[in-house]
mmCIF file with all atom_site columns, C-alpha atoms in Angstrom:
data_model
loop_
_atom_site.group_PDB
_atom_site.id
_atom_site.type_symbol
_atom_site.label_atom_id
_atom_site.label_alt_id
_atom_site.label_comp_id
_atom_site.label_asym_id
_atom_site.label_entity_id
_atom_site.label_seq_id
_atom_site.pdbx_PDB_ins_code
_atom_site.Cartn_x
_atom_site.Cartn_y
_atom_site.Cartn_z
_atom_site.occupancy
_atom_site.B_iso_or_equiv
_atom_site.pdbx_formal_charge
_atom_site.auth_seq_id
_atom_site.auth_comp_id
_atom_site.auth_asym_id
_atom_site.auth_atom_id
_atom_site.pdbx_PDB_model_num
ATOM 1   C CA . MET A 1 1   ? 131.102 86.846  128.491 1.00 62.00 ? 1   MET A CA 1
ATOM 2   C CA . SER A 1 2   ? 127.520 87.739  127.594 1.00 74.00 ? 2   SER A CA 1
ATOM 3   C CA . HIS A 1 3   ? 124.816 85.254  128.625 1.00 86.00 ? 3   HIS A CA 1
ATOM 4   C CA . ILE A 1 4   ? 122.837 86.009  125.474 1.00 86.00 ? 4   ILE A CA 1
ATOM 5   C CA . GLY A 1 5   ? 125.932 86.095  123.256 1.00 85.00 ? 5   GLY A CA 1
ATOM 6   C CA . LYS A 1 6   ? 127.010 82.589  124.362 1.00 87.00 ? 6   LYS A CA 1
ATOM 7   C CA . LYS A 1 7   ? 123.822 80.961  123.038 1.00 91.00 ? 7   LYS A CA 1
ATOM 8   C CA . PRO A 1 8   ? 124.244 79.519  119.534 1.00 92.00 ? 8   PRO A CA 1
ATOM 9   C CA . ILE A 1 9   ? 121.668 80.657  116.956 1.00 93.00 ? 9   ILE A CA 1
ATOM 10  C CA . PRO A 1 10  ? 119.833 77.745  115.302 1.00 93.00 ? 10  PRO A CA 1
ATOM 11  C CA . ILE A 1 11  ? 119.408 78.186  111.548 1.00 93.00 ? 11  ILE A CA 1
ATOM 12  C CA . PRO A 1 12  ? 115.810 77.481  110.408 1.00 91.00 ? 12  PRO A CA 1
ATOM 13  C CA . GLN A 1 13  ? 115.474 74.739  107.761 1.00 91.00 ? 13  GLN A CA 1
ATOM 14  C CA . ASN A 1 14  ? 114.099 77.066  105.073 1.00 91.00 ? 14  ASN A CA 1
ATOM 15  C CA . VAL A 1 15  ? 116.874 79.691  105.476 1.00 93.00 ? 15  VAL A CA 1
ATOM 16  C CA . LYS A 1 16  ? 120.263 79.808  103.715 1.00 94.00 ? 16  LYS A CA 1
ATOM 17  C CA . VAL A 1 17  ? 123.011 81.614  105.621 1.00 94.00 ? 17  VAL A CA 1
ATOM 18  C CA . GLU A 1 18  ? 126.357 82.729  104.251 1.00 93.00 ? 18  GLU A CA 1
ATOM 19  C CA . ILE A 1 19  ? 129.190 84.554  106.020 1.00 93.00 ? 19  ILE A CA 1
ATOM 20  C CA . LYS A 1 20  ? 131.461 86.563  103.701 1.00 92.00 ? 20  LYS A CA 1
ATOM 21  C CA . GLY A 1 21  ? 134.178 88.588  105.354 1.00 88.00 ? 21  GLY A CA 1
ATOM 22  C CA . ASN A 1 22  ? 132.503 90.718  107.993 1.00 90.00 ? 22  ASN A CA 1
ATOM 23  C CA . SER A 1 23  ? 128.917 90.304  106.691 1.00 93.00 ? 23  SER A CA 1
ATOM 24  C CA . VAL A 1 24  ? 126.202 87.748  107.388 1.00 94.00 ? 24  VAL A CA 1
ATOM 25  C CA . TYR A 1 25  ? 123.752 87.127  104.514 1.00 95.00 ? 25  TYR A CA 1
ATOM 26  C CA . ALA A 1 26  ? 120.449 85.302  104.995 1.00 95.00 ? 26  ALA A CA 1
ATOM 27  C CA . GLU A 1 27  ? 117.877 84.264  102.402 1.00 94.00 ? 27  GLU A CA 1
ATOM 28  C CA . GLY A 1 28  ? 114.510 82.768  103.284 1.00 93.00 ? 28  GLY A CA 1
ATOM 29  C CA . PRO A 1 29  ? 110.949 82.463  102.012 1.00 94.00 ? 29  PRO A CA 1
ATOM 30  C CA . LEU A 1 30  ? 110.180 86.140  102.732 1.00 93.00 ? 30  LEU A CA 1
ATOM 31  C CA . GLY A 1 31  ? 113.274 87.645  101.140 1.00 93.00 ? 31  GLY A CA 1
ATOM 32  C CA . ARG A 1 32  ? 116.976 88.346  101.486 1.00 94.00 ? 32  ARG A CA 1
ATOM 33  C CA . ASN A 1 33  ? 118.730 90.544  104.040 1.00 94.00 ? 33  ASN A CA 1
ATOM 34  C CA . ASN A 1 34  ? 122.184 91.040  105.499 1.00 94.00 ? 34  ASN A CA 1
ATOM 35  C CA . ILE A 1 35  ? 123.979 92.567  108.456 1.00 94.00 ? 35  ILE A CA 1
ATOM 36  C CA . GLU A 1 36  ? 127.452 94.066  108.657 1.00 95.00 ? 36  GLU A CA 1
ATOM 37  C CA . LEU A 1 37  ? 129.335 92.880  111.760 1.00 93.00 ? 37  LEU A CA 1
ATOM 38  C CA . HIS A 1 38  ? 131.388 95.211  113.933 1.00 93.00 ? 38  HIS A CA 1
ATOM 39  C CA . PRO A 1 39  ? 135.163 94.670  113.546 1.00 93.00 ? 39  PRO A CA 1
ATOM 40  C CA . LEU A 1 40  ? 135.340 93.448  117.173 1.00 92.00 ? 40  LEU A CA 1
ATOM 41  C CA . ILE A 1 41  ? 132.800 90.636  116.535 1.00 92.00 ? 41  ILE A CA 1
ATOM 42  C CA . GLU A 1 42  ? 133.164 87.435  114.508 1.00 91.00 ? 42  GLU A CA 1
ATOM 43  C CA . ALA A 1 43  ? 130.627 84.783  113.513 1.00 92.00 ? 43  ALA A CA 1
ATOM 44  C CA . GLU A 1 44  ? 130.942 81.252  112.158 1.00 91.00 ? 44  GLU A CA 1
ATOM 45  C CA . ILE A 1 45  ? 128.603 78.474  111.058 1.00 92.00 ? 45  ILE A CA 1
ATOM 46  C CA . SER A 1 46  ? 128.937 75.014  112.623 1.00 89.00 ? 46  SER A CA 1
ATOM 47  C CA . ASP A 1 47  ? 126.385 72.161  112.861 1.00 88.00 ? 47  ASP A CA 1
ATOM 48  C CA . GLU A 1 48  ? 123.476 74.217  111.449 1.00 91.00 ? 48  GLU A CA 1
ATOM 49  C CA . LYS A 1 49  ? 124.070 76.894  114.089 1.00 93.00 ? 49  LYS A CA 1
ATOM 50  C CA . ILE A 1 50  ? 125.706 80.318  114.063 1.00 93.00 ? 50  ILE A CA 1
ATOM 51  C CA . ILE A 1 51  ? 128.165 81.021  116.850 1.00 93.00 ? 51  ILE A CA 1
ATOM 52  C CA . VAL A 1 52  ? 129.019 84.639  117.649 1.00 93.00 ? 52  VAL A CA 1
ATOM 53  C CA . ARG A 1 53  ? 132.278 85.468  119.447 1.00 91.00 ? 53  ARG A CA 1
ATOM 54  C CA . PRO A 1 54  ? 134.031 88.664  120.475 1.00 91.00 ? 54  PRO A CA 1
ATOM 55  C CA . LYS A 1 55  ? 137.521 89.286  119.106 1.00 89.00 ? 55  LYS A CA 1
ATOM 56  C CA . GLY A 1 56  ? 139.580 89.871  122.222 1.00 86.00 ? 56  GLY A CA 1
ATOM 57  C CA . GLU A 1 57  ? 138.391 90.688  125.717 1.00 87.00 ? 57  GLU A CA 1
ATOM 58  C CA . THR A 1 58  ? 137.988 94.449  125.603 1.00 89.00 ? 58  THR A CA 1
ATOM 59  C CA . LYS A 1 59  ? 135.063 96.126  127.330 1.00 90.00 ? 59  LYS A CA 1
ATOM 60  C CA . GLN A 1 60  ? 133.579 97.228  123.988 1.00 91.00 ? 60  GLN A CA 1
ATOM 61  C CA . SER A 1 61  ? 133.795 93.758  122.410 1.00 90.00 ? 61  SER A CA 1
ATOM 62  C CA . ARG A 1 62  ? 132.054 92.234  125.449 1.00 87.00 ? 62  ARG A CA 1
ATOM 63  C CA . ALA A 1 63  ? 129.346 94.905  125.214 1.00 88.00 ? 63  ALA A CA 1
ATOM 64  C CA . LEU A 1 64  ? 128.748 94.223  121.502 1.00 92.00 ? 64  LEU A CA 1
ATOM 65  C CA . HIS A 1 65  ? 128.747 90.420  121.847 1.00 92.00 ? 65  HIS A CA 1
ATOM 66  C CA . GLY A 1 66  ? 125.114 89.979  122.974 1.00 91.00 ? 66  GLY A CA 1
ATOM 67  C CA . LEU A 1 67  ? 123.910 92.808  120.730 1.00 93.00 ? 67  LEU A CA 1
ATOM 68  C CA . TYR A 1 68  ? 125.203 91.227  117.529 1.00 94.00 ? 68  TYR A CA 1
ATOM 69  C CA . ARG A 1 69  ? 123.930 87.786  118.556 1.00 93.00 ? 69  ARG A CA 1
ATOM 70  C CA . SER A 1 70  ? 120.431 89.325  118.890 1.00 95.00 ? 70  SER A CA 1
ATOM 71  C CA . LEU A 1 71  ? 120.767 91.210  115.593 1.00 95.00 ? 71  LEU A CA 1
ATOM 72  C CA . ILE A 1 72  ? 121.738 88.023  113.722 1.00 95.00 ? 72  ILE A CA 1
ATOM 73  C CA . ASN A 1 73  ? 118.866 86.133  115.377 1.00 95.00 ? 73  ASN A CA 1
ATOM 74  C CA . ASN A 1 74  ? 116.449 88.893  114.266 1.00 95.00 ? 74  ASN A CA 1
ATOM 75  C CA . LEU A 1 75  ? 117.916 88.668  110.744 1.00 95.00 ? 75  LEU A CA 1
ATOM 76  C CA . LEU A 1 76  ? 117.104 84.939  110.558 1.00 95.00 ? 76  LEU A CA 1
ATOM 77  C CA . GLU A 1 77  ? 113.666 85.370  112.096 1.00 94.00 ? 77  GLU A CA 1
ATOM 78  C CA . GLY A 1 78  ? 112.852 88.199  109.679 1.00 94.00 ? 78  GLY A CA 1
ATOM 79  C CA . VAL A 1 79  ? 113.607 86.260  106.491 1.00 95.00 ? 79  VAL A CA 1
ATOM 80  C CA . SER A 1 80  ? 111.818 83.126  107.762 1.00 94.00 ? 80  SER A CA 1
ATOM 81  C CA . ARG A 1 81  ? 108.741 84.455  109.627 1.00 94.00 ? 81  ARG A CA 1
ATOM 82  C CA . GLY A 1 82  ? 108.856 88.254  109.316 1.00 94.00 ? 82  GLY A CA 1
ATOM 83  C CA . PHE A 1 83  ? 107.906 90.944  111.810 1.00 96.00 ? 83  PHE A CA 1
ATOM 84  C CA . GLU A 1 84  ? 104.593 92.674  112.379 1.00 96.00 ? 84  GLU A CA 1
ATOM 85  C CA . GLU A 1 85  ? 103.463 95.686  114.419 1.00 96.00 ? 85  GLU A CA 1
ATOM 86  C CA . THR A 1 86  ? 99.762  96.416  114.971 1.00 96.00 ? 86  THR A CA 1
ATOM 87  C CA . LEU A 1 87  ? 98.382  99.923  115.518 1.00 96.00 ? 87  LEU A CA 1
ATOM 88  C CA . GLU A 1 88  ? 94.865  100.805 116.650 1.00 96.00 ? 88  GLU A CA 1
ATOM 89  C CA . ILE A 1 89  ? 92.942  103.954 115.722 1.00 95.00 ? 89  ILE A CA 1
ATOM 90  C CA . VAL A 1 90  ? 90.682  105.383 118.438 1.00 94.00 ? 90  VAL A CA 1
ATOM 91  C CA . GLY A 1 91  ? 88.325  108.281 117.725 1.00 92.00 ? 91  GLY A CA 1
ATOM 92  C CA . VAL A 1 92  ? 84.959  109.046 116.178 1.00 92.00 ? 92  VAL A CA 1
ATOM 93  C CA . GLY A 1 93  ? 85.349  109.393 112.407 1.00 91.00 ? 93  GLY A CA 1
ATOM 94  C CA . TYR A 1 94  ? 89.032  108.371 112.430 1.00 94.00 ? 94  TYR A CA 1
ATOM 95  C CA . ARG A 1 95  ? 89.739  105.957 109.564 1.00 94.00 ? 95  ARG A CA 1
ATOM 96  C CA . ALA A 1 96  ? 92.533  104.328 107.628 1.00 95.00 ? 96  ALA A CA 1
ATOM 97  C CA . SER A 1 97  ? 92.572  102.951 104.095 1.00 95.00 ? 97  SER A CA 1
ATOM 98  C CA . LYS A 1 98  ? 95.035  101.840 101.449 1.00 95.00 ? 98  LYS A CA 1
ATOM 99  C CA . ASP A 1 99  ? 95.606  103.594 98.144  1.00 94.00 ? 99  ASP A CA 1
ATOM 100 C CA . GLY A 1 100 ? 97.800  101.186 96.189  1.00 94.00 ? 100 GLY A CA 1
ATOM 101 C CA . GLU A 1 101 ? 100.833 100.644 98.439  1.00 94.00 ? 101 GLU A CA 1
ATOM 102 C CA . ASN A 1 102 ? 100.287 103.887 100.394 1.00 96.00 ? 102 ASN A CA 1
ATOM 103 C CA . LEU A 1 103 ? 98.407  104.246 103.671 1.00 96.00 ? 103 LEU A CA 1
ATOM 104 C CA . VAL A 1 104 ? 95.792  107.023 103.882 1.00 96.00 ? 104 VAL A CA 1
ATOM 105 C CA . LEU A 1 105 ? 94.860  108.267 107.370 1.00 96.00 ? 105 LEU A CA 1
ATOM 106 C CA . ASN A 1 106 ? 91.838  110.444 108.164 1.00 95.00 ? 106 ASN A CA 1
ATOM 107 C CA . VAL A 1 107 ? 92.477  111.365 111.799 1.00 94.00 ? 107 VAL A CA 1
ATOM 108 C CA . GLY A 1 108 ? 90.865  114.741 112.416 1.00 91.00 ? 108 GLY A CA 1
ATOM 109 C CA . TYR A 1 109 ? 92.993  116.976 110.213 1.00 93.00 ? 109 TYR A CA 1
ATOM 110 C CA . SER A 1 110 ? 91.559  119.084 107.382 1.00 95.00 ? 110 SER A CA 1
ATOM 111 C CA . HIS A 1 111 ? 93.301  116.787 104.905 1.00 95.00 ? 111 HIS A CA 1
ATOM 112 C CA . PRO A 1 112 ? 94.076  113.060 104.667 1.00 96.00 ? 112 PRO A CA 1
ATOM 113 C CA . VAL A 1 113 ? 97.624  112.080 105.655 1.00 96.00 ? 113 VAL A CA 1
ATOM 114 C CA . ILE A 1 114 ? 99.338  109.851 103.078 1.00 97.00 ? 114 ILE A CA 1
ATOM 115 C CA . ILE A 1 115 ? 102.177 107.618 104.290 1.00 96.00 ? 115 ILE A CA 1
ATOM 116 C CA . LYS A 1 116 ? 104.458 105.942 101.759 1.00 96.00 ? 116 LYS A CA 1
ATOM 117 C CA . PRO A 1 117 ? 105.929 102.597 102.887 1.00 96.00 ? 117 PRO A CA 1
ATOM 118 C CA . LYS A 1 118 ? 109.662 102.253 103.385 1.00 95.00 ? 118 LYS A CA 1
ATOM 119 C CA . PRO A 1 119 ? 111.380 99.643  101.146 1.00 94.00 ? 119 PRO A CA 1
ATOM 120 C CA . GLY A 1 120 ? 110.406 96.123  102.256 1.00 92.00 ? 120 GLY A CA 1
ATOM 121 C CA . ILE A 1 121 ? 107.346 97.282  104.244 1.00 95.00 ? 121 ILE A CA 1
ATOM 122 C CA . SER A 1 122 ? 103.710 96.483  103.519 1.00 95.00 ? 122 SER A CA 1
ATOM 123 C CA . PHE A 1 123 ? 100.528 97.759  105.172 1.00 96.00 ? 123 PHE A CA 1
ATOM 124 C CA . GLU A 1 124 ? 97.306  95.931  105.920 1.00 96.00 ? 124 GLU A CA 1
ATOM 125 C CA . VAL A 1 125 ? 94.150  97.724  107.087 1.00 96.00 ? 125 VAL A CA 1
ATOM 126 C CA . LEU A 1 126 ? 91.425  95.757  108.864 1.00 94.00 ? 126 LEU A CA 1
ATOM 127 C CA . GLN A 1 127 ? 88.844  96.069  111.620 1.00 92.00 ? 127 GLN A CA 1
ATOM 128 C CA . ASP A 1 128 ? 89.076  94.690  115.162 1.00 90.00 ? 128 ASP A CA 1
ATOM 129 C CA . PRO A 1 129 ? 86.198  92.191  115.500 1.00 89.00 ? 129 PRO A CA 1
ATOM 130 C CA . ASP A 1 130 ? 85.715  92.987  119.221 1.00 90.00 ? 130 ASP A CA 1
ATOM 131 C CA . THR A 1 131 ? 85.891  96.801  119.365 1.00 88.00 ? 131 THR A CA 1
ATOM 132 C CA . ARG A 1 132 ? 85.177  97.476  115.656 1.00 90.00 ? 132 ARG A CA 1
ATOM 133 C CA . ARG A 1 133 ? 88.081  99.955  115.589 1.00 92.00 ? 133 ARG A CA 1
ATOM 134 C CA . PRO A 1 134 ? 90.351  100.249 112.537 1.00 94.00 ? 134 PRO A CA 1
ATOM 135 C CA . LEU A 1 135 ? 93.650  98.372  112.805 1.00 95.00 ? 135 LEU A CA 1
ATOM 136 C CA . ILE A 1 136 ? 96.832  98.939  110.798 1.00 96.00 ? 136 ILE A CA 1
ATOM 137 C CA . LYS A 1 137 ? 99.342  96.100  110.460 1.00 97.00 ? 137 LYS A CA 1
ATOM 138 C CA . VAL A 1 138 ? 102.882 97.024  109.448 1.00 97.00 ? 138 VAL A CA 1
ATOM 139 C CA . LYS A 1 139 ? 104.774 93.995  108.076 1.00 96.00 ? 139 LYS A CA 1
ATOM 140 C CA . GLY A 1 140 ? 108.349 93.470  106.914 1.00 96.00 ? 140 GLY A CA 1
ATOM 141 C CA . ILE A 1 141 ? 111.519 91.407  107.263 1.00 95.00 ? 141 ILE A CA 1
ATOM 142 C CA . ASP A 1 142 ? 113.647 94.006  109.106 1.00 95.00 ? 142 ASP A CA 1
ATOM 143 C CA . LYS A 1 143 ? 112.605 94.483  112.748 1.00 95.00 ? 143 LYS A CA 1
ATOM 144 C CA . GLN A 1 144 ? 114.137 97.953  113.023 1.00 95.00 ? 144 GLN A CA 1
ATOM 145 C CA . VAL A 1 145 ? 112.431 99.253  109.872 1.00 96.00 ? 145 VAL A CA 1
ATOM 146 C CA . VAL A 1 146 ? 109.039 97.813  110.916 1.00 96.00 ? 146 VAL A CA 1
ATOM 147 C CA . GLY A 1 147 ? 109.319 99.517  114.317 1.00 96.00 ? 147 GLY A CA 1
ATOM 148 C CA . GLN A 1 148 ? 110.423 102.807 112.765 1.00 97.00 ? 148 GLN A CA 1
ATOM 149 C CA . GLN A 1 149 ? 107.538 102.815 110.267 1.00 97.00 ? 149 GLN A CA 1
ATOM 150 C CA . ALA A 1 150 ? 105.029 102.032 113.045 1.00 97.00 ? 150 ALA A CA 1
ATOM 151 C CA . ALA A 1 151 ? 106.440 104.862 115.176 1.00 97.00 ? 151 ALA A CA 1
ATOM 152 C CA . GLU A 1 152 ? 106.082 107.305 112.267 1.00 97.00 ? 152 GLU A CA 1
ATOM 153 C CA . ILE A 1 153 ? 102.440 106.290 111.772 1.00 97.00 ? 153 ILE A CA 1
ATOM 154 C CA . ARG A 1 154 ? 101.737 106.715 115.504 1.00 96.00 ? 154 ARG A CA 1
ATOM 155 C CA . ALA A 1 155 ? 103.392 110.162 115.427 1.00 96.00 ? 155 ALA A CA 1
ATOM 156 C CA . VAL A 1 156 ? 100.754 111.417 112.949 1.00 96.00 ? 156 VAL A CA 1
ATOM 157 C CA . ARG A 1 157 ? 98.195  111.568 115.803 1.00 95.00 ? 157 ARG A CA 1
ATOM 158 C CA . PRO A 1 158 ? 99.567  110.285 119.149 1.00 96.00 ? 158 PRO A CA 1
ATOM 159 C CA . PRO A 1 159 ? 96.980  109.410 121.831 1.00 95.00 ? 159 PRO A CA 1
ATOM 160 C CA . ASN A 1 160 ? 95.461  112.433 123.546 1.00 93.00 ? 160 ASN A CA 1
ATOM 161 C CA . VAL A 1 161 ? 95.941  112.117 127.334 1.00 92.00 ? 161 VAL A CA 1
ATOM 162 C CA . TYR A 1 162 ? 92.624  113.853 128.105 1.00 93.00 ? 162 TYR A CA 1
ATOM 163 C CA . LEU A 1 163 ? 90.297  112.176 125.579 1.00 92.00 ? 163 LEU A CA 1
ATOM 164 C CA . GLY A 1 164 ? 92.178  108.989 124.601 1.00 90.00 ? 164 GLY A CA 1
ATOM 165 C CA . LYS A 1 165 ? 91.731  109.667 120.864 1.00 95.00 ? 165 LYS A CA 1
ATOM 166 C CA . GLY A 1 166 ? 94.561  108.996 118.441 1.00 95.00 ? 166 GLY A CA 1
ATOM 167 C CA . ILE A 1 167 ? 96.738  106.222 117.038 1.00 96.00 ? 167 ILE A CA 1
ATOM 168 C CA . ARG A 1 168 ? 98.249  103.786 119.537 1.00 95.00 ? 168 ARG A CA 1
ATOM 169 C CA . TYR A 1 169 ? 100.008 100.452 119.540 1.00 96.00 ? 169 TYR A CA 1
ATOM 170 C CA . ARG A 1 170 ? 97.713  97.469  120.056 1.00 93.00 ? 170 ARG A CA 1
ATOM 171 C CA . GLY A 1 171 ? 97.582  96.809  123.784 1.00 91.00 ? 171 GLY A CA 1
ATOM 172 C CA . GLU A 1 172 ? 99.109  100.190 124.716 1.00 92.00 ? 172 GLU A CA 1
ATOM 173 C CA . VAL A 1 173 ? 97.543  101.583 127.883 1.00 93.00 ? 173 VAL A CA 1
ATOM 174 C CA . VAL A 1 174 ? 96.811  105.315 127.825 1.00 92.00 ? 174 VAL A CA 1
ATOM 175 C CA . HIS A 1 175 ? 96.229  106.709 131.319 1.00 93.00 ? 175 HIS A CA 1
ATOM 176 C CA . LEU A 1 176 ? 93.716  109.519 130.998 1.00 92.00 ? 176 LEU A CA 1
ATOM 177 C CA . LYS A 1 177 ? 94.273  112.696 133.015 1.00 91.00 ? 177 LYS A CA 1
ATOM 178 C CA . PRO A 1 178 ? 91.336  114.369 134.738 1.00 88.00 ? 178 PRO A CA 1
ATOM 179 C CA . GLY A 1 179 ? 90.435  117.672 133.109 1.00 82.00 ? 179 GLY A CA 1
ATOM 180 C CA . LYS A 1 180 ? 90.301  121.023 134.828 1.00 82.00 ? 180 LYS A CA 1
ATOM 181 C CA . ALA A 1 181 ? 86.627  120.415 135.669 1.00 76.00 ? 181 ALA A CA 1
ATOM 182 C CA . ALA A 1 182 ? 87.735  117.650 138.042 1.00 68.00 ? 182 ALA A CA 1
ATOM 183 C CA . LYS A 1 183 ? 90.151  120.053 139.772 1.00 67.00 ? 183 LYS A CA 1
ATOM 184 C CA . ALA A 1 184 ? 87.555  122.779 140.124 1.00 68.00 ? 184 ALA A CA 1
ATOM 185 C CA . GLY A 1 185 ? 84.929  120.400 141.523 1.00 61.00 ? 185 GLY A CA 1
ATOM 186 C CA . GLY A 1 186 ? 87.217  119.255 144.334 1.00 55.00 ? 186 GLY A CA 1
ATOM 187 C CA . ALA A 1 187 ? 88.139  122.754 145.547 1.00 53.00 ? 187 ALA A CA 1
#
């Protein structure tokens, strides 16, 4: 049995959870979301906790046990606290701004790149007080959608491995390669 799957999931006080058939519904201060369980997994509520169990002892049900426990935990965390991903823009003249709900990126192309938010996602543009670089915060209640939206923003201008310019996750380390001048100087 999965070590993670065996742990019961505590239900936060400000979250209502309902299990109907093969779906788990959660409603909290940030919104409402649900997850469809795999037919080999079952969940039940007891003593303000959700317990996830595999149906049977097949290899696939054991493999899905911990996964669905984590997905339900993320569901509860999303509707109560939400998820956030922070991106950093590095480069002279690179900027980000908001136009209504949309995010507008000026990152070295001949035109600004406009990114529309996915449903349930909001953007926040601010400046890092230490480095004075623009920061983009992607917020939402669904962890997968927040991560996907952040990855799409980063893909607009990924970090250049020679100069370090581009859009990167906050705290991401970009190892710079030496250019061809460094190779020629050593020969």
